PDB file of C-alpha atoms in Angstrom:
ATOM      1  CA  MET M   1       0.000   0.000   0.000  1.00  0.00           C
ATOM      2  CA  LYS M   2       1.305   3.424  -0.933  1.00  0.00           C
ATOM      3  CA  HIS M   3       1.380   5.904   1.932  1.00  0.00           C
ATOM      4  CA  GLU M   4       0.828   9.588   1.323  1.00  0.00           C
ATOM      5  CA  PRO M   5       3.743  11.765   2.525  1.00  0.00           C
ATOM      6  CA  GLN M   6       3.050  13.607   5.727  1.00  0.00           C
ATOM      7  CA  ASN M   7       3.449  17.319   6.102  1.00  0.00           C
ATOM      8  CA  VAL M   8       7.054  18.142   7.029  1.00  0.00           C
ATOM      9  CA  ALA M   9       5.934  20.732   9.550  1.00  0.00           C
ATOM     10  CA  VAL M  10       3.836  18.099  11.322  1.00  0.00           C
ATOM     11  CA  LEU M  11       6.708  15.590  11.359  1.00  0.00           C
ATOM     12  CA  ASN M  12       9.040  18.196  12.861  1.00  0.00           C
ATOM     13  CA  ALA M  13       6.574  19.512  15.415  1.00  0.00           C
ATOM     14  CA  PRO M  14       6.977  18.913  19.164  1.00  0.00           C
ATOM     15  CA  ALA M  15       5.201  15.777  20.335  1.00  0.00           C
ATOM     16  CA  SER M  16       3.301  17.822  22.902  1.00  0.00           C
ATOM     17  CA  GLY M  17       2.062  20.263  20.270  1.00  0.00           C
ATOM     18  CA  GLY M  18       3.633  23.112  22.240  1.00  0.00           C
ATOM     19  CA  ARG M  19       7.227  24.082  22.908  1.00  0.00           C
ATOM     20  CA  TRP M  20      10.138  21.738  22.417  1.00  0.00           C
ATOM     21  CA  ALA M  21      11.531  20.019  25.488  1.00  0.00           C
ATOM     22  CA  ALA M  22      15.054  21.017  26.466  1.00  0.00           C
ATOM     23  CA  GLY M  23      17.579  19.698  23.957  1.00  0.00           C
ATOM     24  CA  GLU M  24      15.002  18.447  21.438  1.00  0.00           C
ATOM     25  CA  ASP M  25      14.497  21.372  19.041  1.00  0.00           C
ATOM     26  CA  PRO M  26      16.026  20.215  15.704  1.00  0.00           C
ATOM     27  CA  VAL M  27      16.305  23.780  14.389  1.00  0.00           C
ATOM     28  CA  LYS M  28      18.250  24.927  17.451  1.00  0.00           C
ATOM     29  CA  ARG M  29      20.432  21.818  17.284  1.00  0.00           C
ATOM     30  CA  GLN M  30      21.243  22.479  13.637  1.00  0.00           C
ATOM     31  CA  GLN M  31      21.999  26.120  14.448  1.00  0.00           C
ATOM     32  CA  ILE M  32      24.570  24.964  16.990  1.00  0.00           C
ATOM     33  CA  LEU M  33      26.077  22.421  14.591  1.00  0.00           C
ATOM     34  CA  GLU M  34      26.457  25.023  11.845  1.00  0.00           C
ATOM     35  CA  GLY M  35      28.213  27.363  14.264  1.00  0.00           C
ATOM     36  CA  ALA M  36      30.435  24.545  15.500  1.00  0.00           C
ATOM     37  CA  LYS M  37      31.366  23.617  11.935  1.00  0.00           C
ATOM     38  CA  ARG M  38      32.556  27.148  11.215  1.00  0.00           C
ATOM     39  CA  VAL M  39      34.569  27.220  14.442  1.00  0.00           C
ATOM     40  CA  PHE M  40      36.187  23.792  14.070  1.00  0.00           C
ATOM     41  CA  MET M  41      37.021  24.319  10.406  1.00  0.00           C
ATOM     42  CA  LYS M  42      38.625  27.682  11.160  1.00  0.00           C
ATOM     43  CA  MET M  43      40.419  26.894  14.429  1.00  0.00           C
ATOM     44  CA  GLY M  44      40.805  23.130  14.543  1.00  0.00           C
ATOM     45  CA  PHE M  45      39.642  20.886  17.353  1.00  0.00           C
ATOM     46  CA  ASP M  46      42.258  21.712  19.967  1.00  0.00           C
ATOM     47  CA  ALA M  47      42.163  25.493  19.632  1.00  0.00           C
ATOM     48  CA  ALA M  48      38.361  25.709  19.507  1.00  0.00           C
ATOM     49  CA  SER M  49      36.389  26.103  22.722  1.00  0.00           C
ATOM     50  CA  MET M  50      32.750  25.788  23.672  1.00  0.00           C
ATOM     51  CA  ASN M  51      32.762  29.556  24.252  1.00  0.00           C
ATOM     52  CA  ASP M  52      33.813  30.055  20.637  1.00  0.00           C
ATOM     53  CA  VAL M  53      30.887  27.918  19.533  1.00  0.00           C
ATOM     54  CA  THR M  54      28.363  29.819  21.644  1.00  0.00           C
ATOM     55  CA  ARG M  55      29.470  33.101  20.091  1.00  0.00           C
ATOM     56  CA  GLU M  56      29.465  31.755  16.534  1.00  0.00           C
ATOM     57  CA  ALA M  57      26.154  29.927  16.893  1.00  0.00           C
ATOM     58  CA  GLY M  58      24.455  32.779  18.740  1.00  0.00           C
ATOM     59  CA  VAL M  59      23.337  30.696  21.723  1.00  0.00           C
ATOM     60  CA  SER M  60      23.998  30.794  25.444  1.00  0.00           C
ATOM     61  CA  LYS M  61      26.426  28.426  27.110  1.00  0.00           C
ATOM     62  CA  GLY M  62      23.525  26.932  29.038  1.00  0.00           C
ATOM     63  CA  THR M  63      21.691  26.139  25.809  1.00  0.00           C
ATOM     64  CA  LEU M  64      24.815  24.646  24.248  1.00  0.00           C
ATOM     65  CA  TYR M  65      25.325  22.218  27.144  1.00  0.00           C
ATOM     66  CA  VAL M  66      21.692  21.141  27.039  1.00  0.00           C
ATOM     67  CA  TYR M  67      22.326  19.798  23.537  1.00  0.00           C
ATOM     68  CA  PHE M  68      25.936  18.627  23.811  1.00  0.00           C
ATOM     69  CA  ALA M  69      27.779  17.377  26.895  1.00  0.00           C
ATOM     70  CA  ASN M  70      31.242  18.534  25.858  1.00  0.00           C
ATOM     71  CA  LYS M  71      33.429  19.526  22.925  1.00  0.00           C
ATOM     72  CA  GLU M  72      34.071  15.913  21.918  1.00  0.00           C
ATOM     73  CA  ASP M  73      30.336  15.197  21.814  1.00  0.00           C
ATOM     74  CA  LEU M  74      29.731  18.313  19.731  1.00  0.00           C
ATOM     75  CA  PHE M  75      32.542  17.535  17.304  1.00  0.00           C
ATOM     76  CA  SER M  76      31.332  13.976  16.837  1.00  0.00           C
ATOM     77  CA  ALA M  77      27.768  15.153  16.171  1.00  0.00           C
ATOM     78  CA  MET M  78      29.001  17.721  13.668  1.00  0.00           C
ATOM     79  CA  MET M  79      30.958  15.115  11.703  1.00  0.00           C
ATOM     80  CA  ASP M  80      28.015  12.698  11.766  1.00  0.00           C
ATOM     81  CA  SER M  81      25.781  15.450  10.392  1.00  0.00           C
ATOM     82  CA  GLU M  82      28.208  16.261   7.585  1.00  0.00           C
ATOM     83  CA  ARG M  83      28.568  12.612   6.613  1.00  0.00           C
ATOM     84  CA  ALA M  84      24.809  12.044   6.651  1.00  0.00           C
ATOM     85  CA  HIS M  85      24.268  15.059   4.394  1.00  0.00           C
ATOM     86  CA  PHE M  86      26.847  13.845   1.872  1.00  0.00           C
ATOM     87  CA  VAL M  87      25.501  10.279   1.887  1.00  0.00           C
ATOM     88  CA  ALA M  88      21.971  11.610   1.320  1.00  0.00           C
ATOM     89  CA  ASN M  89      23.200  13.534  -1.728  1.00  0.00           C
ATOM     90  CA  ILE M  90      24.851  10.428  -3.151  1.00  0.00           C
ATOM     91  CA  ARG M  91      21.747   8.339  -2.542  1.00  0.00           C
ATOM     92  CA  THR M  92      19.719  10.890  -4.512  1.00  0.00           C
ATOM     93  CA  VAL M  93      22.180  10.750  -7.396  1.00  0.00           C
ATOM     94  CA  LEU M  94      22.062   6.949  -7.526  1.00  0.00           C
ATOM     95  CA  ALA M  95      18.397   6.742  -8.500  1.00  0.00           C
ATOM     96  CA  ASP M  96      17.081   3.297  -9.348  1.00  0.00           C
ATOM     97  CA  ASP M  97      15.136   4.396 -12.410  1.00  0.00           C
ATOM     98  CA  ALA M  98      17.940   6.374 -14.016  1.00  0.00           C
ATOM     99  CA  ASP M  99      20.442   5.175 -16.606  1.00  0.00           C
ATOM    100  CA  MET M 100      23.135   3.277 -14.710  1.00  0.00           C
ATOM    101  CA  ALA M 101      26.148   4.790 -16.458  1.00  0.00           C
ATOM    102  CA  THR M 102      24.777   8.316 -16.060  1.00  0.00           C
ATOM    103  CA  SER M 103      24.109   7.704 -12.371  1.00  0.00           C
ATOM    104  CA  LEU M 104      27.641   6.407 -11.846  1.00  0.00           C
ATOM    105  CA  TYR M 105      29.086   9.396 -13.692  1.00  0.00           C
ATOM    106  CA  ASP M 106      27.079  11.829 -11.546  1.00  0.00           C
ATOM    107  CA  CYS M 107      28.125   9.915  -8.425  1.00  0.00           C
ATOM    108  CA  GLY M 108      31.774  10.178  -9.413  1.00  0.00           C
ATOM    109  CA  MET M 109      31.529  13.899 -10.094  1.00  0.00           C
ATOM    110  CA  VAL M 110      29.822  14.603  -6.760  1.00  0.00           C
ATOM    111  CA  PHE M 111      32.265  12.342  -4.920  1.00  0.00           C
ATOM    112  CA  VAL M 112      35.478  13.816  -6.302  1.00  0.00           C
ATOM    113  CA  THR M 113      34.231  17.399  -6.061  1.00  0.00           C
ATOM    114  CA  HIS M 114      33.374  16.779  -2.418  1.00  0.00           C
ATOM    115  CA  ILE M 115      36.545  14.996  -1.312  1.00  0.00           C
ATOM    116  CA  THR M 116      38.832  17.575  -2.941  1.00  0.00           C
ATOM    117  CA  SER M 117      37.031  20.657  -1.622  1.00  0.00           C
ATOM    118  CA  ASP M 118      38.666  22.995   0.885  1.00  0.00           C
ATOM    119  CA  LYS M 119      35.913  22.177   3.400  1.00  0.00           C
ATOM    120  CA  THR M 120      36.596  18.448   3.244  1.00  0.00           C
ATOM    121  CA  MET M 121      40.343  18.930   3.409  1.00  0.00           C
ATOM    122  CA  ASN M 122      39.999  21.022   6.569  1.00  0.00           C
ATOM    123  CA  ALA M 123      37.699  18.408   8.080  1.00  0.00           C
ATOM    124  CA  MET M 124      40.043  15.529   7.259  1.00  0.00           C
ATOM    125  CA  ARG M 125      43.051  17.291   8.727  1.00  0.00           C
ATOM    126  CA  THR M 126      41.059  18.025  11.869  1.00  0.00           C
ATOM    127  CA  ILE M 127      40.027  14.377  12.197  1.00  0.00           C
ATOM    128  CA  ILE M 128      43.588  13.173  11.682  1.00  0.00           C
ATOM    129  CA  GLY M 129      44.696  15.587  14.396  1.00  0.00           C
ATOM    130  CA  VAL M 130      42.455  13.964  17.022  1.00  0.00           C
ATOM    131  CA  ARG M 131      42.894  10.354  15.906  1.00  0.00           C
ATOM    132  CA  GLU M 132      45.026   9.318  18.883  1.00  0.00           C
ATOM    133  CA  ARG M 133      42.555  10.715  21.425  1.00  0.00           C
ATOM    134  CA  MET M 134      39.322   9.911  19.599  1.00  0.00           C
ATOM    135  CA  PRO M 135      39.950   6.737  17.560  1.00  0.00           C
ATOM    136  CA  SER M 136      36.292   5.703  17.637  1.00  0.00           C
ATOM    137  CA  LEU M 137      35.293   8.995  15.998  1.00  0.00           C
ATOM    138  CA  CYS M 138      37.708   8.488  13.121  1.00  0.00           C
ATOM    139  CA  GLN M 139      36.681   4.869  12.643  1.00  0.00           C
ATOM    140  CA  GLY M 140      33.012   5.788  12.730  1.00  0.00           C
ATOM    141  CA  PHE M 141      33.434   8.601  10.228  1.00  0.00           C
ATOM    142  CA  PHE M 142      35.180   6.488   7.625  1.00  0.00           C
ATOM    143  CA  LYS M 143      33.425   3.177   8.221  1.00  0.00           C
ATOM    144  CA  GLY M 144      30.061   3.990   9.775  1.00  0.00           C
ATOM    145  CA  PRO M 145      26.935   1.845   9.336  1.00  0.00           C
ATOM    146  CA  GLU M 146      26.236   3.729   6.111  1.00  0.00           C
ATOM    147  CA  ASN M 147      28.713   5.616   3.973  1.00  0.00           C
ATOM    148  CA  LEU M 148      29.466   6.326   0.343  1.00  0.00           C
ATOM    149  CA  ARG M 149      30.796   2.841  -0.331  1.00  0.00           C
ATOM    150  CA  THR M 150      27.808   1.049   1.187  1.00  0.00           C
ATOM    151  CA  VAL M 151      25.349   3.236  -0.741  1.00  0.00           C
ATOM    152  CA  LEU M 152      27.208   2.562  -3.997  1.00  0.00           C
ATOM    153  CA  ARG M 153      27.402  -1.159  -3.205  1.00  0.00           C
ATOM    154  CA  ASP M 154      23.652  -1.320  -2.659  1.00  0.00           C
ATOM    155  CA  PHE M 155      23.088   0.546  -5.933  1.00  0.00           C
ATOM    156  CA  LEU M 156      25.226  -1.957  -7.814  1.00  0.00           C
ATOM    157  CA  GLN M 157      23.329  -4.845  -6.248  1.00  0.00           C
ATOM    158  CA  ARG M 158      20.063  -3.370  -7.484  1.00  0.00           C
ATOM    159  CA  GLN M 159      21.552  -2.867 -10.944  1.00  0.00           C
ATOM    160  CA  ALA M 160      22.684  -6.488 -11.001  1.00  0.00           C
ATOM    161  CA  ALA M 161      19.154  -7.597 -10.147  1.00  0.00           C
ATOM    162  CA  LEU M 162      18.007  -5.671 -13.234  1.00  0.00           C
ATOM    163  CA  GLY M 163      20.605  -7.430 -15.381  1.00  0.00           C
ATOM    164  CA  ARG M 164      22.666  -4.313 -16.058  1.00  0.00           C
ATOM    165  CA  VAL M 165      25.904  -5.547 -14.489  1.00  0.00           C
ATOM    166  CA  GLU M 166      27.503  -8.873 -13.647  1.00  0.00           C
ATOM    167  CA  ILE M 167      29.417  -8.589 -10.367  1.00  0.00           C
ATOM    168  CA  GLU M 168      30.556 -11.263  -7.926  1.00  0.00           C
ATOM    169  CA  ASP M 169      31.980  -9.031  -5.185  1.00  0.00           C
ATOM    170  CA  PHE M 170      29.891  -5.870  -4.902  1.00  0.00           C
ATOM    171  CA  ASP M 171      31.950  -4.379  -2.101  1.00  0.00           C
ATOM    172  CA  MET M 172      35.153  -4.693  -4.111  1.00  0.00           C
ATOM    173  CA  ALA M 173      33.480  -3.302  -7.233  1.00  0.00           C
ATOM    174  CA  ALA M 174      32.294  -0.242  -5.312  1.00  0.00           C
ATOM    175  CA  ARG M 175      35.789   0.307  -3.952  1.00  0.00           C
ATOM    176  CA  GLN M 176      37.302  -0.053  -7.408  1.00  0.00           C
ATOM    177  CA  PHE M 177      35.042   2.561  -8.940  1.00  0.00           C
ATOM    178  CA  LEU M 178      35.684   5.058  -6.151  1.00  0.00           C
ATOM    179  CA  GLU M 179      39.449   4.538  -6.310  1.00  0.00           C
ATOM    180  CA  MET M 180      39.514   5.007 -10.068  1.00  0.00           C
ATOM    181  CA  ALA M 181      37.183   8.011  -9.991  1.00  0.00           C
ATOM    182  CA  GLY M 182      39.224   9.640  -7.233  1.00  0.00           C
ATOM    183  CA  GLY M 183      42.279   9.687  -9.484  1.00  0.00           C
ATOM    184  CA  GLY M 184      44.622  10.137  -6.518  1.00  0.00           C
ATOM    185  CA  TYR M 185      43.385  13.699  -5.999  1.00  0.00           C
ATOM    186  CA  PHE M 186      42.428  13.153  -2.363  1.00  0.00           C
ATOM    187  CA  LYS M 187      45.953  12.294  -1.212  1.00  0.00           C
ATOM    188  CA  LEU M 188      47.466  15.057  -3.330  1.00  0.00           C
ATOM    189  CA  ARG M 189      45.141  17.580  -1.692  1.00  0.00           C
ATOM    190  CA  LEU M 190      45.481  16.167   1.826  1.00  0.00           C
ATOM    191  CA  PHE M 191      49.275  16.345   1.854  1.00  0.00           C
ATOM    192  CA  GLY M 192      49.512  19.710   0.112  1.00  0.00           C
ATOM    193  CA  ASP M 193      50.900  18.591  -3.244  1.00  0.00           C
ATOM    194  CA  LEU M 194      47.773  20.041  -4.869  1.00  0.00           C
ATOM    195  CA  GLU M 195      46.981  23.372  -3.252  1.00  0.00           C
ATOM    196  CA  THR M 196      43.644  23.979  -4.946  1.00  0.00           C
ATOM    197  CA  PRO M 197      40.825  21.621  -5.967  1.00  0.00           C
ATOM    198  CA  PRO M 198      41.074  20.194  -9.500  1.00  0.00           C
ATOM    199  CA  SER M 199      38.936  21.898 -12.110  1.00  0.00           C
ATOM    200  CA  LYS M 200      35.599  20.505 -13.194  1.00  0.00           C
ATOM    201  CA  GLU M 201      37.181  19.613 -16.540  1.00  0.00           C
ATOM    202  CA  GLU M 202      39.940  17.601 -14.832  1.00  0.00           C
ATOM    203  CA  ILE M 203      37.443  15.754 -12.652  1.00  0.00           C
ATOM    204  CA  ASP M 204      35.229  15.044 -15.660  1.00  0.00           C
ATOM    205  CA  TYR M 205      38.171  13.576 -17.572  1.00  0.00           C
ATOM    206  CA  VAL M 206      39.165  11.221 -14.737  1.00  0.00           C
ATOM    207  CA  VAL M 207      35.613  10.159 -13.877  1.00  0.00           C
ATOM    208  CA  ARG M 208      34.809   9.345 -17.516  1.00  0.00           C
ATOM    209  CA  GLY M 209      37.954   7.243 -17.708  1.00  0.00           C
ATOM    210  CA  ALA M 210      36.994   5.381 -14.552  1.00  0.00           C
ATOM    211  CA  LEU M 211      33.496   4.825 -15.893  1.00  0.00           C
ATOM    212  CA  ARG M 212      34.764   3.396 -19.187  1.00  0.00           C
ATOM    213  CA  VAL M 213      36.923   0.871 -17.360  1.00  0.00           C
ATOM    214  CA  PHE M 214      34.158  -0.023 -14.902  1.00  0.00           C
ATOM    215  CA  VAL M 215      31.480  -0.510 -17.554  1.00  0.00           C
ATOM    216  CA  LYS M 216      33.898  -2.531 -19.669  1.00  0.00           C
ATOM    217  CA  ALA M 217      34.607  -4.814 -16.719  1.00  0.00           C
ATOM    218  CA  TYR M 218      31.140  -5.227 -15.271  1.00  0.00           C
ATOM    219  CA  GLY M 219      28.494  -3.828 -17.623  1.00  0.00           C
ATOM    220  CA  THR M 220      26.255  -6.031 -19.735  1.00  0.00           C
ATOM    221  CA  GLU M 221      24.999  -3.504 -22.267  1.00  0.00           C
ATOM    222  CA  GLN M 222      25.548  -0.067 -20.770  1.00  0.00           C
ATOM    223  CA  LYS M 223      27.251   2.745 -22.641  1.00  0.00           C
ATOM    224  CA  CYS M 224      29.067   5.647 -21.065  1.00  0.00           C
ATOM    225  CA  PRO M 225      27.297   9.053 -21.138  1.00  0.00           C
ATOM    226  CA  ASP M 226      28.354  11.444 -23.886  1.00  0.00           C
TER     227      ASP M 226
END
């Protein structure tokens, strides 16, 4: 049975129908996370303080601690939010009813543009800086229950069910496509060998090359997008 979508305002309303209980307002929580992101990306984890976040987010210290117990909790929540947003974008790109090769191309473009951006580079360097003290955060960010690789793997499994690809190891195939599409840009950016993100034309060239190899290896009748 098909269910009609509910009104977003109703879904996001307080259960009581009145004011949000302390620490439960999603708009206020997002306001804090956005402020924290600006602070952490600018100052790094160690230099940033909860006071810096209160000023940037425009909330009181009391409000901040209602939502997040400490700086580690806030940082972890911020990274989870960023990952979830990126994964949601990739899931949208990998639509079931779209042409497979076009979907993979769009996925590659979004992926490489994201991982080579200044914002992602700052985030990765911040995470690396706290790895010794917060190993579970780093492991969760890269592995997580759902990430780019798992979304791509699930997409490929659905495509195989439709007869569009023949793949024995879906996890490996997803990794192969991402490695080829990445073109080594991530490491070059992370370690400073490439000071600015590659151009859209450069990314397009590498992603199309990765797609040609991938479709040649696994596709049954797909053609690469023009």
